[in-house]
XYZ file of C-alpha atoms in Angstrom:
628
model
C 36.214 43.120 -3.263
C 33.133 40.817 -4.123
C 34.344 37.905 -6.568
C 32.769 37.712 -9.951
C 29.625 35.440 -10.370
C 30.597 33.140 -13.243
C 28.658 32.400 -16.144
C 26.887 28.889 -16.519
C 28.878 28.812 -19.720
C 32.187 29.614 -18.074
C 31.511 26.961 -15.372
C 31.357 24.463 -18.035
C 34.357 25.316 -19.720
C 36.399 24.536 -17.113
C 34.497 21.395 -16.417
C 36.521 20.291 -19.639
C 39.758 22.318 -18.107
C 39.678 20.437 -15.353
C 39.477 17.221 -17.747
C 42.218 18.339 -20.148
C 39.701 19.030 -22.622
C 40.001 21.781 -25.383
C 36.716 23.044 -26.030
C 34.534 25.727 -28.343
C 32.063 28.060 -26.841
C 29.503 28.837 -29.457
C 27.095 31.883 -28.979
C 24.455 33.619 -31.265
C 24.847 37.337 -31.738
C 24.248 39.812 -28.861
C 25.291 36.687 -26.723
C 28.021 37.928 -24.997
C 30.926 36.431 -26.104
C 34.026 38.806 -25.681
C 32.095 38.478 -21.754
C 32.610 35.014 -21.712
C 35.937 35.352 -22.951
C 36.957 37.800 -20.595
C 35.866 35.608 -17.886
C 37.576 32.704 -19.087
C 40.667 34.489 -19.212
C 40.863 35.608 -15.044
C 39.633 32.781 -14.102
C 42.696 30.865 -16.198
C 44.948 33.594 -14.477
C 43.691 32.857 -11.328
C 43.987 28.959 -10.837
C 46.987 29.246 -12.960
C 49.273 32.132 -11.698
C 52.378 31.168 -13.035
C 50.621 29.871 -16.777
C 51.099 32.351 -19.529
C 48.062 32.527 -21.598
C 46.916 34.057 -25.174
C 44.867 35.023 -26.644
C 44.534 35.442 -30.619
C 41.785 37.512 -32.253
C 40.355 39.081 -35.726
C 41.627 42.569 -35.452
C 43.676 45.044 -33.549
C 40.622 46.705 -32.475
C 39.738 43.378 -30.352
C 42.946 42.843 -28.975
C 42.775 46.307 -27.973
C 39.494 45.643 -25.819
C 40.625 42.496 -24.393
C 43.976 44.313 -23.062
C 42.037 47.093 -21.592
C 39.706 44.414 -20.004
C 42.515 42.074 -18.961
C 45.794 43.242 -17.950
C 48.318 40.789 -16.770
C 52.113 40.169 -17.423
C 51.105 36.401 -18.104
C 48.274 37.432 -20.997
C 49.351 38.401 -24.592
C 46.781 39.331 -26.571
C 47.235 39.555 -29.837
C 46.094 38.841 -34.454
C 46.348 35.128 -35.088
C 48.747 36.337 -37.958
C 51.339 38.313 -35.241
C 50.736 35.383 -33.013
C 51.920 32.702 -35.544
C 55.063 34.730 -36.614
C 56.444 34.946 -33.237
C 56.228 31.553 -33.239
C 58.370 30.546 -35.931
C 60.039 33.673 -36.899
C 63.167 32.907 -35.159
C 64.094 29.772 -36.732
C 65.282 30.991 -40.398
C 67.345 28.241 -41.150
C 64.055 25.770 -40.913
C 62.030 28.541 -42.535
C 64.472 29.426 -45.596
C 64.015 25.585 -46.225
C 60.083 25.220 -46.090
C 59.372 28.195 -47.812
C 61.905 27.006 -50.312
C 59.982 23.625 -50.759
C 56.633 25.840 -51.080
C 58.392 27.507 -53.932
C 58.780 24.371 -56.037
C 55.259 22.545 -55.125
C 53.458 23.386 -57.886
C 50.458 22.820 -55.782
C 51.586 25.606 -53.322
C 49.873 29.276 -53.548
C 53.003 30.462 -53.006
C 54.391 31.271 -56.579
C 58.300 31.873 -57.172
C 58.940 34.724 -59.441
C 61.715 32.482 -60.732
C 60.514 28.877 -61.398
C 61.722 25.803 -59.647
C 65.035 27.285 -57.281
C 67.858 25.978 -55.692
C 68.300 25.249 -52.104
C 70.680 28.418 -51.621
C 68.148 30.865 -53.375
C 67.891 32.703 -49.848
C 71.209 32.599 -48.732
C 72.325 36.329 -49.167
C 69.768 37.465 -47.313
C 70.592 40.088 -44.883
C 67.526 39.590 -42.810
C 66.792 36.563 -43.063
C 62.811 35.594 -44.210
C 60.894 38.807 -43.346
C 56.893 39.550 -42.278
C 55.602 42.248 -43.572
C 52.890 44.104 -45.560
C 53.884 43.183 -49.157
C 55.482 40.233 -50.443
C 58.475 40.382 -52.241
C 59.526 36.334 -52.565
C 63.356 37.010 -53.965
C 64.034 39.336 -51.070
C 62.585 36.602 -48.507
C 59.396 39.402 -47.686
C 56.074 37.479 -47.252
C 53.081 38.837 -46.578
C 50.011 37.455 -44.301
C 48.435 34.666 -46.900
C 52.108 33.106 -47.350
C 52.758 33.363 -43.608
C 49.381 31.297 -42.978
C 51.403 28.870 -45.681
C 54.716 29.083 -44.039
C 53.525 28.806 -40.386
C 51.208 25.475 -41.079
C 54.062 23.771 -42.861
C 56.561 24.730 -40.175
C 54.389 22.782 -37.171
C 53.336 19.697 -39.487
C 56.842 19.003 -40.080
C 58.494 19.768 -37.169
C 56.872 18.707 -33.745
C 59.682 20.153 -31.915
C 58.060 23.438 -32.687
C 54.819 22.047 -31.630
C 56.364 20.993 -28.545
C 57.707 24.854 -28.086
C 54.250 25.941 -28.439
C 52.965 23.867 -25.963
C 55.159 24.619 -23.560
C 54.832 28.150 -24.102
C 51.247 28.856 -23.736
C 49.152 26.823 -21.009
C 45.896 28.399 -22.948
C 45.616 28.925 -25.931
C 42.209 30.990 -26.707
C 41.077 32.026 -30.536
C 37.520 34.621 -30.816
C 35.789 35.169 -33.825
C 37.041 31.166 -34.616
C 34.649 30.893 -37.545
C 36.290 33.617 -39.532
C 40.254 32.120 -39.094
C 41.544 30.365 -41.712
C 41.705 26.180 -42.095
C 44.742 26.628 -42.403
C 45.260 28.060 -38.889
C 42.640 25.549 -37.053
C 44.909 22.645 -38.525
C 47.983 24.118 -36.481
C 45.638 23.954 -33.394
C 43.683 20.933 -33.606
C 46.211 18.651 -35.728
C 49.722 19.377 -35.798
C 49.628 20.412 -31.933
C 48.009 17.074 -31.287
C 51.091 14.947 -32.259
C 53.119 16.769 -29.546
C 52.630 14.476 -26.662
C 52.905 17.819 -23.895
C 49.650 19.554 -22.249
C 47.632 22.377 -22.702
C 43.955 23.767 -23.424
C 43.156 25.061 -27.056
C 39.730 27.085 -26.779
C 37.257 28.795 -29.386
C 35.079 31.484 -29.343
C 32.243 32.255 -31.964
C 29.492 31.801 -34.084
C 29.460 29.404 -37.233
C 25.841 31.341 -38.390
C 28.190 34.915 -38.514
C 31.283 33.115 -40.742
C 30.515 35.416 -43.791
C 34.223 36.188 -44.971
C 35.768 34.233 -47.683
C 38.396 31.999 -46.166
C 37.377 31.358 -42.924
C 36.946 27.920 -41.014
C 33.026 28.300 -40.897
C 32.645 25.801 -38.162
C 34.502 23.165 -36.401
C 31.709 20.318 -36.775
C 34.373 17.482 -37.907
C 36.409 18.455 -34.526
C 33.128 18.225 -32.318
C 31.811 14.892 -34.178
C 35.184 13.231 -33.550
C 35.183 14.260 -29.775
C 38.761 16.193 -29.919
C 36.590 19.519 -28.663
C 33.254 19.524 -26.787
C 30.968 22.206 -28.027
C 28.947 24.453 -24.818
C 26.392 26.435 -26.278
C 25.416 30.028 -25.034
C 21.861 30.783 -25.383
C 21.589 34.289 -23.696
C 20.645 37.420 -26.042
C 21.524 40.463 -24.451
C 21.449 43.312 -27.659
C 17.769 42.351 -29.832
C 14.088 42.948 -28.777
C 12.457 39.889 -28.510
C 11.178 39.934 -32.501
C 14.622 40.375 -33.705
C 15.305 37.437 -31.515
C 12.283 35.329 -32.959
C 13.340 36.347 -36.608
C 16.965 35.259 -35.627
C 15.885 32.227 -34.501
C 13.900 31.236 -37.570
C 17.241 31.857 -39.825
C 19.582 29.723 -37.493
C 21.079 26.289 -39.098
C 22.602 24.806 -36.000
C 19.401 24.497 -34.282
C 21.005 27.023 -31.482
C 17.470 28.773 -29.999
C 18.523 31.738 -28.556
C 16.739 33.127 -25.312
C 15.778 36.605 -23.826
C 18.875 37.526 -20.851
C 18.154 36.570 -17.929
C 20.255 39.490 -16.430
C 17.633 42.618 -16.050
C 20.285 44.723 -16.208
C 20.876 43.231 -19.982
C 20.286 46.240 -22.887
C 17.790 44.835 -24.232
C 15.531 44.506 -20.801
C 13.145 47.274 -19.668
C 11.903 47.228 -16.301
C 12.756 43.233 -15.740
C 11.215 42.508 -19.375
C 12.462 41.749 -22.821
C 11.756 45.200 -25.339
C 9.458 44.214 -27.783
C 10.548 45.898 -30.738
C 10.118 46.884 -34.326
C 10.668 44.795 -37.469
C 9.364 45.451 -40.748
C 9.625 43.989 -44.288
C 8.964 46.974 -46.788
C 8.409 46.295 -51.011
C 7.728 48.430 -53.228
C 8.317 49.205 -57.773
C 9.599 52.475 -56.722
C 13.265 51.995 -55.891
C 14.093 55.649 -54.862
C 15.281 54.937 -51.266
C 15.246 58.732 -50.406
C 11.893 58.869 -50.464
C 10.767 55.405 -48.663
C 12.788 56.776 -46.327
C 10.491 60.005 -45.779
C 7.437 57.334 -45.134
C 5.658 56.714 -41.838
C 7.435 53.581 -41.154
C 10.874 55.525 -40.639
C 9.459 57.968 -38.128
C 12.020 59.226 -35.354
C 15.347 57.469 -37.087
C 17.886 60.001 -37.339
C 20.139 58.969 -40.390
C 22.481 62.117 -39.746
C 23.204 60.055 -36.681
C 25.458 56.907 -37.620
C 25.757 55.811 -33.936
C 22.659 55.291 -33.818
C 21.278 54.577 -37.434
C 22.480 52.699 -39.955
C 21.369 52.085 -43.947
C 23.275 48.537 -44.654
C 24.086 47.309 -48.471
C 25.655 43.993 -49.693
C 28.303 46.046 -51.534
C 30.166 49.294 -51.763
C 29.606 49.466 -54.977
C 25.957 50.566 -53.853
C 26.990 52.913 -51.596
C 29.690 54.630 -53.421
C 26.773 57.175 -55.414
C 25.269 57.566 -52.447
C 27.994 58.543 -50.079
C 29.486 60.539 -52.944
C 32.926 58.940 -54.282
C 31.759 57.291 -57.442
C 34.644 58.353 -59.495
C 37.474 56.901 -57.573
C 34.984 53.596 -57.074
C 35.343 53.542 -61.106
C 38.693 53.794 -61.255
C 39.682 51.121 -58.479
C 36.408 48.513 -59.602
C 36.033 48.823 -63.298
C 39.110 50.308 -64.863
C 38.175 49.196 -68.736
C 41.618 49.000 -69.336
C 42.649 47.106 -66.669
C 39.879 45.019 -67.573
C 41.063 44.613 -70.996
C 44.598 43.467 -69.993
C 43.416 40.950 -67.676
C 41.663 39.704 -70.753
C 44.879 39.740 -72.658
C 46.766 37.966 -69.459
C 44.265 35.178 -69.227
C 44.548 34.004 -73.238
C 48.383 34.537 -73.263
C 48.215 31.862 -70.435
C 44.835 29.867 -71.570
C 46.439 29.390 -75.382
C 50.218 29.227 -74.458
C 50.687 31.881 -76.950
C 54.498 33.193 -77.284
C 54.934 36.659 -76.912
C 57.776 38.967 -76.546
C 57.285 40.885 -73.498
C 59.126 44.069 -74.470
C 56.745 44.720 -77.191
C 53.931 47.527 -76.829
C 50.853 46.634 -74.999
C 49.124 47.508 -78.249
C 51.493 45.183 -80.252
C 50.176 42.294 -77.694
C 46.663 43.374 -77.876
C 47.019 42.679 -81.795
C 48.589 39.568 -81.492
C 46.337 37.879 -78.965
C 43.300 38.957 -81.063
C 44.961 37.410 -84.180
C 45.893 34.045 -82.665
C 42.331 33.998 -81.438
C 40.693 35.030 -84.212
C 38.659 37.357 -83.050
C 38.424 40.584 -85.392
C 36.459 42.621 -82.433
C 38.291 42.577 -79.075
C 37.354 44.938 -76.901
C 40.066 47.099 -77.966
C 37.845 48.369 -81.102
C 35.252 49.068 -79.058
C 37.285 51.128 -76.797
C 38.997 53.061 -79.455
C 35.463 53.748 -80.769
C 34.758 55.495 -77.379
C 36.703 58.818 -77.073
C 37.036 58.854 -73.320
C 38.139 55.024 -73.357
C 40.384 55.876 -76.404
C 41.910 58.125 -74.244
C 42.632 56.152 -71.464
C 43.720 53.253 -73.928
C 46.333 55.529 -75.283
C 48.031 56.233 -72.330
C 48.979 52.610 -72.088
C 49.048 51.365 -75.491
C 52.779 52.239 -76.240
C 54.793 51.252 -72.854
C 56.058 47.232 -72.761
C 53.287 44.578 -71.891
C 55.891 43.930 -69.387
C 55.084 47.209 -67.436
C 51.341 46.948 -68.403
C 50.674 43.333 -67.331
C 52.006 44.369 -63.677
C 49.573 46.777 -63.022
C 46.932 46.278 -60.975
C 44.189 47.516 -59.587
C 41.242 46.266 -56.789
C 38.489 48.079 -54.777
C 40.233 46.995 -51.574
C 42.958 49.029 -52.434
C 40.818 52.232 -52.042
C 38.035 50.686 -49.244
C 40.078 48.205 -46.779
C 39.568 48.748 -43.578
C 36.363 50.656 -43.212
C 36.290 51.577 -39.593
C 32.838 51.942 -37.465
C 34.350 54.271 -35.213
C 37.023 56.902 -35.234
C 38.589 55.288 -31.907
C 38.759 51.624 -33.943
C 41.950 50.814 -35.035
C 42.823 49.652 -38.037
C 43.723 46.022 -38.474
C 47.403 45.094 -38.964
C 48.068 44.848 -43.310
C 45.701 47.289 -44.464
C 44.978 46.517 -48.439
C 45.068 49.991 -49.002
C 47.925 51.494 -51.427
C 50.481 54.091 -50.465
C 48.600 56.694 -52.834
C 44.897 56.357 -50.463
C 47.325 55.905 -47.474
C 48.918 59.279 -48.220
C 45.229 60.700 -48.787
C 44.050 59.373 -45.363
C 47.135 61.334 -43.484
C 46.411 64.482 -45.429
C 42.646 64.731 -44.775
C 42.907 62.558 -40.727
C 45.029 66.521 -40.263
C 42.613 68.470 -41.790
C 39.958 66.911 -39.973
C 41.845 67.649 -36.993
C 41.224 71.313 -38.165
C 37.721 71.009 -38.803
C 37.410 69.712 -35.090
C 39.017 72.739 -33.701
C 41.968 70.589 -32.339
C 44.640 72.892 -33.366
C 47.020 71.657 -31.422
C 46.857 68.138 -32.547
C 46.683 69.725 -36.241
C 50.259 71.334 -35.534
C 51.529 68.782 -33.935
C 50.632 66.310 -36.698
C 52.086 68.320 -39.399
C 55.912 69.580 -40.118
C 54.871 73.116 -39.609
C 56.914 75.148 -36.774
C 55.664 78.496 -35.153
C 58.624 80.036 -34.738
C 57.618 83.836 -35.540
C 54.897 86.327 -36.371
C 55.189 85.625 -39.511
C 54.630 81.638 -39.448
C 51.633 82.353 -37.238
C 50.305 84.684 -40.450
C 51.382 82.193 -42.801
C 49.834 79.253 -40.967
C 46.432 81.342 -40.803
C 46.722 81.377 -45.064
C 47.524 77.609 -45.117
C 44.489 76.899 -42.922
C 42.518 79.514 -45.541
C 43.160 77.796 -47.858
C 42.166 74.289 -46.164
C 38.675 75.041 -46.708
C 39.079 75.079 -50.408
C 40.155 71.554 -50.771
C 36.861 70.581 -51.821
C 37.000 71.716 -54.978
C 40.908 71.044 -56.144
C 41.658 68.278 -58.022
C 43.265 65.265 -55.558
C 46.781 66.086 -57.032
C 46.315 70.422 -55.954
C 45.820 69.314 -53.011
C 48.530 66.767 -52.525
C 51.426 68.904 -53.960
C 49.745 72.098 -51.450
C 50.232 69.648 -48.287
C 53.552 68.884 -48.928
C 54.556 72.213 -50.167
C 53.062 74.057 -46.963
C 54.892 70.921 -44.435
C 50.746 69.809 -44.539
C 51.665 66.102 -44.922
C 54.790 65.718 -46.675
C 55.302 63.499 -49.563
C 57.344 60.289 -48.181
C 59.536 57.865 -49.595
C 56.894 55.082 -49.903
C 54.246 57.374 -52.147
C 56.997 58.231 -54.425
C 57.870 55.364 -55.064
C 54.442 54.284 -55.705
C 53.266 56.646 -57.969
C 56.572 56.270 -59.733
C 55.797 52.587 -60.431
C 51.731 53.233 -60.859
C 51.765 55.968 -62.895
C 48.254 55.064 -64.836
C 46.756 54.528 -61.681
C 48.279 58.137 -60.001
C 47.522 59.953 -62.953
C 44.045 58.446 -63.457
C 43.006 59.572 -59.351
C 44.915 62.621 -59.409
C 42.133 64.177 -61.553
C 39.536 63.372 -59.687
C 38.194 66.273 -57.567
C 39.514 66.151 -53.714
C 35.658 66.505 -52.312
C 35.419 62.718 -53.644
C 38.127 61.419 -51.711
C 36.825 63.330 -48.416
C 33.294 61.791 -48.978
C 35.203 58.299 -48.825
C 37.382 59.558 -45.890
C 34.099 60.099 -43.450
C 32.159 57.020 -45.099
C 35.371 54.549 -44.151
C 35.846 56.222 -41.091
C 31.870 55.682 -40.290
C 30.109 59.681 -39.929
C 28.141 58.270 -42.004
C 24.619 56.124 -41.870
C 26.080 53.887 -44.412
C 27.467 50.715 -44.291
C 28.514 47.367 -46.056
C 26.722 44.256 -44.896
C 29.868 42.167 -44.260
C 31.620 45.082 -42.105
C 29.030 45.771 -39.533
C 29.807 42.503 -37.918
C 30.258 43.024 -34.474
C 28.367 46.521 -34.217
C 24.894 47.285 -32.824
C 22.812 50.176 -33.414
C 19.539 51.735 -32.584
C 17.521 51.168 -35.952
C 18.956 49.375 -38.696
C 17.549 49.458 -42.007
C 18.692 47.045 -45.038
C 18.605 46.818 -48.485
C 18.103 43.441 -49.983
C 19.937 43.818 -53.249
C 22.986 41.945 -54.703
C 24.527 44.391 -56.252
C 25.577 42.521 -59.237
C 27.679 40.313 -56.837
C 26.875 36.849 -57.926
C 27.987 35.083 -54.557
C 24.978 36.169 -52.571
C 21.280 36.362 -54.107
C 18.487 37.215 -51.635
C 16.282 36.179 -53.809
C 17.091 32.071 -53.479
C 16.853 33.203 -50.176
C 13.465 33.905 -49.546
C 12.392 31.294 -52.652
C 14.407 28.590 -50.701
C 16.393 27.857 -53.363
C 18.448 25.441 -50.785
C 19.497 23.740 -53.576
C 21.641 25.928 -54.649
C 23.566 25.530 -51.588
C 26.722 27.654 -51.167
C 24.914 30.609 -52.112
C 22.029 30.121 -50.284
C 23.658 29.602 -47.199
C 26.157 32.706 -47.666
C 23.060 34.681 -47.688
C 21.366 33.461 -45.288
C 24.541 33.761 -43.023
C 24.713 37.573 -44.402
C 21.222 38.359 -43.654
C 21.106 37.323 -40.347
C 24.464 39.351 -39.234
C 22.302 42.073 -40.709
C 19.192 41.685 -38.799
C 21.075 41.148 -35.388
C 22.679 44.581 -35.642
C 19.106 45.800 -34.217
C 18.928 47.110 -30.792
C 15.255 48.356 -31.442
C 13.957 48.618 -35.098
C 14.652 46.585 -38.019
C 13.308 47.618 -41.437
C 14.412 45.040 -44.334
C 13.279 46.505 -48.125
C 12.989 44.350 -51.367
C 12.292 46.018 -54.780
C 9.622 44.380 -57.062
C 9.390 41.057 -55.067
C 6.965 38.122 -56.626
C 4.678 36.398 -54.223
C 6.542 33.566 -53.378
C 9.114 36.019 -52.174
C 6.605 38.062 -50.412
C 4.833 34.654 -48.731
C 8.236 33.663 -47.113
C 8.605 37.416 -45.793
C 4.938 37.104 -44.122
C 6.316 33.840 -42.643
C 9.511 35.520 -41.289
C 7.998 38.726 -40.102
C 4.900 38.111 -39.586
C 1.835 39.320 -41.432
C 1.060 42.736 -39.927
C 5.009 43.794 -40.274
C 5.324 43.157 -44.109
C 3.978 46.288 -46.021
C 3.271 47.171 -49.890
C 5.127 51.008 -50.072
């Protein structure tokens, strides 16, 4: 068997192995990382046979590629937020006591239903302090931001556990570093430092690709101070060299990236780098359907999503497109909901007293009252007959019941998937009603594929007789009329035929939702199957923040904000560096964006003004930026 040539990067790494030094790999897109990582990983196995290792990533569809490209006893792969809990999880005497302090910090995120508690708050619990999906703080349940909490308070104050850790794990490697929390880098690179035992805590990422809220970003303070020396991977192995250029130009860690030097790279073609295609397109006319009928699009297949992809800052701006706008409404913009967030925040702001069994109305009044305001947006509302309708289904229960509800876009959207084989990271946002959706239409997708065996075998439905082969040749009739039922036809027919079966955790959630349930159950089913193949990505659309990661063919973006005031490409390509956090967030976005690109890259701005149109000449290049 010939031995693996190791990276230059790899070498180096365990340069500072070999001097007890934990270290950070960073690497521009198309790089090579998860390589490098891989890599890494045998070679730790192999100097150190008897060392158990892990490695902590992003999502369950990572750790599944790293286990099928590393499997060894001594390796567990696995989310930084499983990772931390089977760390501390089993000692609940130490954990009933820190989340217990949490509770009464009233600097903690961690909020007790209660107030300030007593020391024996959790000591009928059954269980003992639980993990799971949802938090429920009485019953000891947290969920993954409190466990994030819990777990960096548990090794700051006890280096015991620290010492545990240590012990444990040899190596300790963390990919995609930029997105993890602070939170979770302090546990690393502080609270594991006061424990005076050995091992090697290494990072894998890019800072230019940390575009989620809540991540680390970068580790600059670490590398500045000397606790981690930073190697730098300068390979591209995924963009044509003008993608590469462009890339370069957007950087702000002055890391140049360079064409692979491996010829066998995807992006070489007979022992050179692919040229490429990018183009900056502008135009008044804002009717995408038709720019995309112009020369410049010529040969991209967008009925192929593999291969061609149509990336927006929001969902928002792809929810009319991809057909789903309804249920978008209901999740995003709810008026009502809107309304009694309004309520919530003046209650709070003006420390107004309020009985909570009284009717939402009754509350409504009273808040406008003690704020003087003759119009809330309750007249307005009741001036609109379809708002006036929706207003009335709430006005009468207790504020109570109203102020609980609540309602958010990742709810219906979490988790949009690139690939059917992807799996879904570990607490989904989605609720129990879109959950129960996504089984009933993942089995009749099954039976659009022709796989009826999987189909049967997914449902409750036995063939038993003649007459169950008849009747399950109706059902599946009757499958292809989904389309046009309302959400709730279709729900009761699944369960009622053994489709999908209505289970304990739905009912209970459209029992305690029932504005939400009865507002989607009226929406027609062909809406929620339009979000089904968009999330599950058969379609050419995407969101800008959830392609990272993914590489296609052509790759054409849309440079509009979408109303979403953290991102403006606008300051972008004015350089308006001074205002900082948002120009940087875009720039970050809009470079994840253009390294998707394995051949063409077409970038379109509506109605630009010169100076905007100047920097794109600058960028691109003069010949590649066209008036449409």
């Amino acid at each position: 068997m010939v031995e693996e040539q190791l990276e230059i990067e790899v070498r180096e790494i365990f340069e500072c192995v070999k001097d007890k030094k934990n270290f950070l790999l960073s690497g521009g897109a198309g790089s090579g990382k998860t390589y490098s990582l891989v890599q890494v990983i045998r070679k730790a196995i192999k100097d150190n046979p008897l060392a158990k290792i892990s490695c902590v990533t992003y999502t369950n569809a990572a750790v599944k590629e790293i286990e099928e490209r590393v499997n060894h006893p001594n390796l567990w792969v696995s989310t930084i937020h499983d990772f931390l809990w089977d760390n501390i999880k089993n000692y609940q005497r130490d954990l009933k006591k820190a989340l217990i302090s949490l509770l009464n910090d009233e600097e903690s995120s961690i909020i007790s239903p209660d107030g300030a508690v007593e020391m024996s708050y959790f000591n009928n619990l059954k269980e003992g302090i639980q993990y799971k999906e949802y938090n429920r703080i009485k019953e000891g349940i947290i969920s993954h931001d409190e466990m994030l909490v819990l777990a960096n308070v548990m090794f700051k104050n006890h280096s015991l556990l620290c010492d545990i850790l240590k012990d444990k794990y040899q190596f300790i490697f963390i990919d995609e570093y930029q997105d993890t929390s602070p939170l979770v880098v302090e546990i690393f690179l502080d609270h594991l430092r006061k424990s005076k035992k050995e091992n090697i805590v290494g990072f894998f990422g890019d800072s230019m690709q940390s575009i989620y809220d809540g991540g680390i970003g970068d580790l600059n303070k670490y590398i500045e101070s000397g606790f981690i020396t930073e190697i730098r991977k300068k390979q591209n192995r995924r963009n044509p060299k003008l993608v590469i250029e462009l890339a370069n130009k957007l950087r702000l860690d002055g890391l140049v990236q360079e064409p692979s030097i491996d010829p066998k790279a995807p992006n070489m073609v007979n022992g050179g780098i692919k040229q490429g295609n990018i183009k900056f397109l502008y135009s008044e006319n804002i009717n995408l359907e038709e720019i995309k009928q112009t020369v410049h699009f010529m040969g991209w297949d967008f009925n192929n999503p593999k291969q061609t992809k149509e990336l927006y800052l929001t969902h928002n701006l792809i929810a009319s497109k991809a057909g789903f706008p309804n249920l978008m409404e209901i999740y995003d913009k709810d008026p009502i909901i809107g309304l009694k967030n309004e309520i919530k925040a003046k209650i709070k702001k003006n420390d107004i007293l309020i009985d909570e069994s009284s009717s939402f109305d009754q509350i409504v009044d009273l808040v406008a009252l003690k704020n003087r305001q003759r119009q809330l947006k309750k007249d307005l509302i009741t001036q609109d007959l379809e708002l006036n309708a929706l207003y009335n289904r709430l006005k009468d229960k207790p504020y109570s019941e109203v102020k609980n509800i609540y309602l958010d876009k990742e709810a219906l959207i979490d988790d949009k998937k690139q690939d059917e084989e992807d799996e879904n990271k570990k607490g989904s946002k989605r609720d129990p009603l879109i959950k129960h959706l996504f089984k009933i239409q993942s089995i009749v997708h099954l039976y659009n594929e022709k796989r009826y065996n999987e189909f049967i075998g997914k449902t409750e439905y036995a063939i038993t007789s003649v007459g169950k082969k008849k009747e399950i040749s109706e059902i599946i009739s009757e499958i292809h009329k989904f389309s046009s039922k309302t959400i709730e036809e279709v729900i009761d027919y699944s369960d009622s035929k053994l489709i999908c079966r209505k289970d304990d955790k739905y009912n209970r959630f459209i029992q305690e939702n029932d504005y939400v349930f009865n507002r989607v159950k009226e929406v027609e089913y062909r809406e929620f199957q339009n979000l089904f193949y968009y999330l599950e990505g058969y379609t050419p659309f995407s969101t800008q923040h959830k392609i990272k990661g993914a590489e296609f063919e052509n790759v054409f973006v849309i440079l509009d904000n979408g109303k979403w005031n953290n991102f403006n490409f606008e300051y972008l390509f004015c350089d308006r560096s001074d205002k900082e956090s948002i120009y940087f967030r875009t720039k970050k976005i809009f470079y994840v964006c253009c390294t998707r690109a394995r051949d063409n890259l077409i970038l379109f701005f509506h109605n630009p003004n010169e100076t905007i149109i100047n920097q794109a000449k600058n960028l691109f290049g003069e010949v590649n930026v066209h008036k449409i």
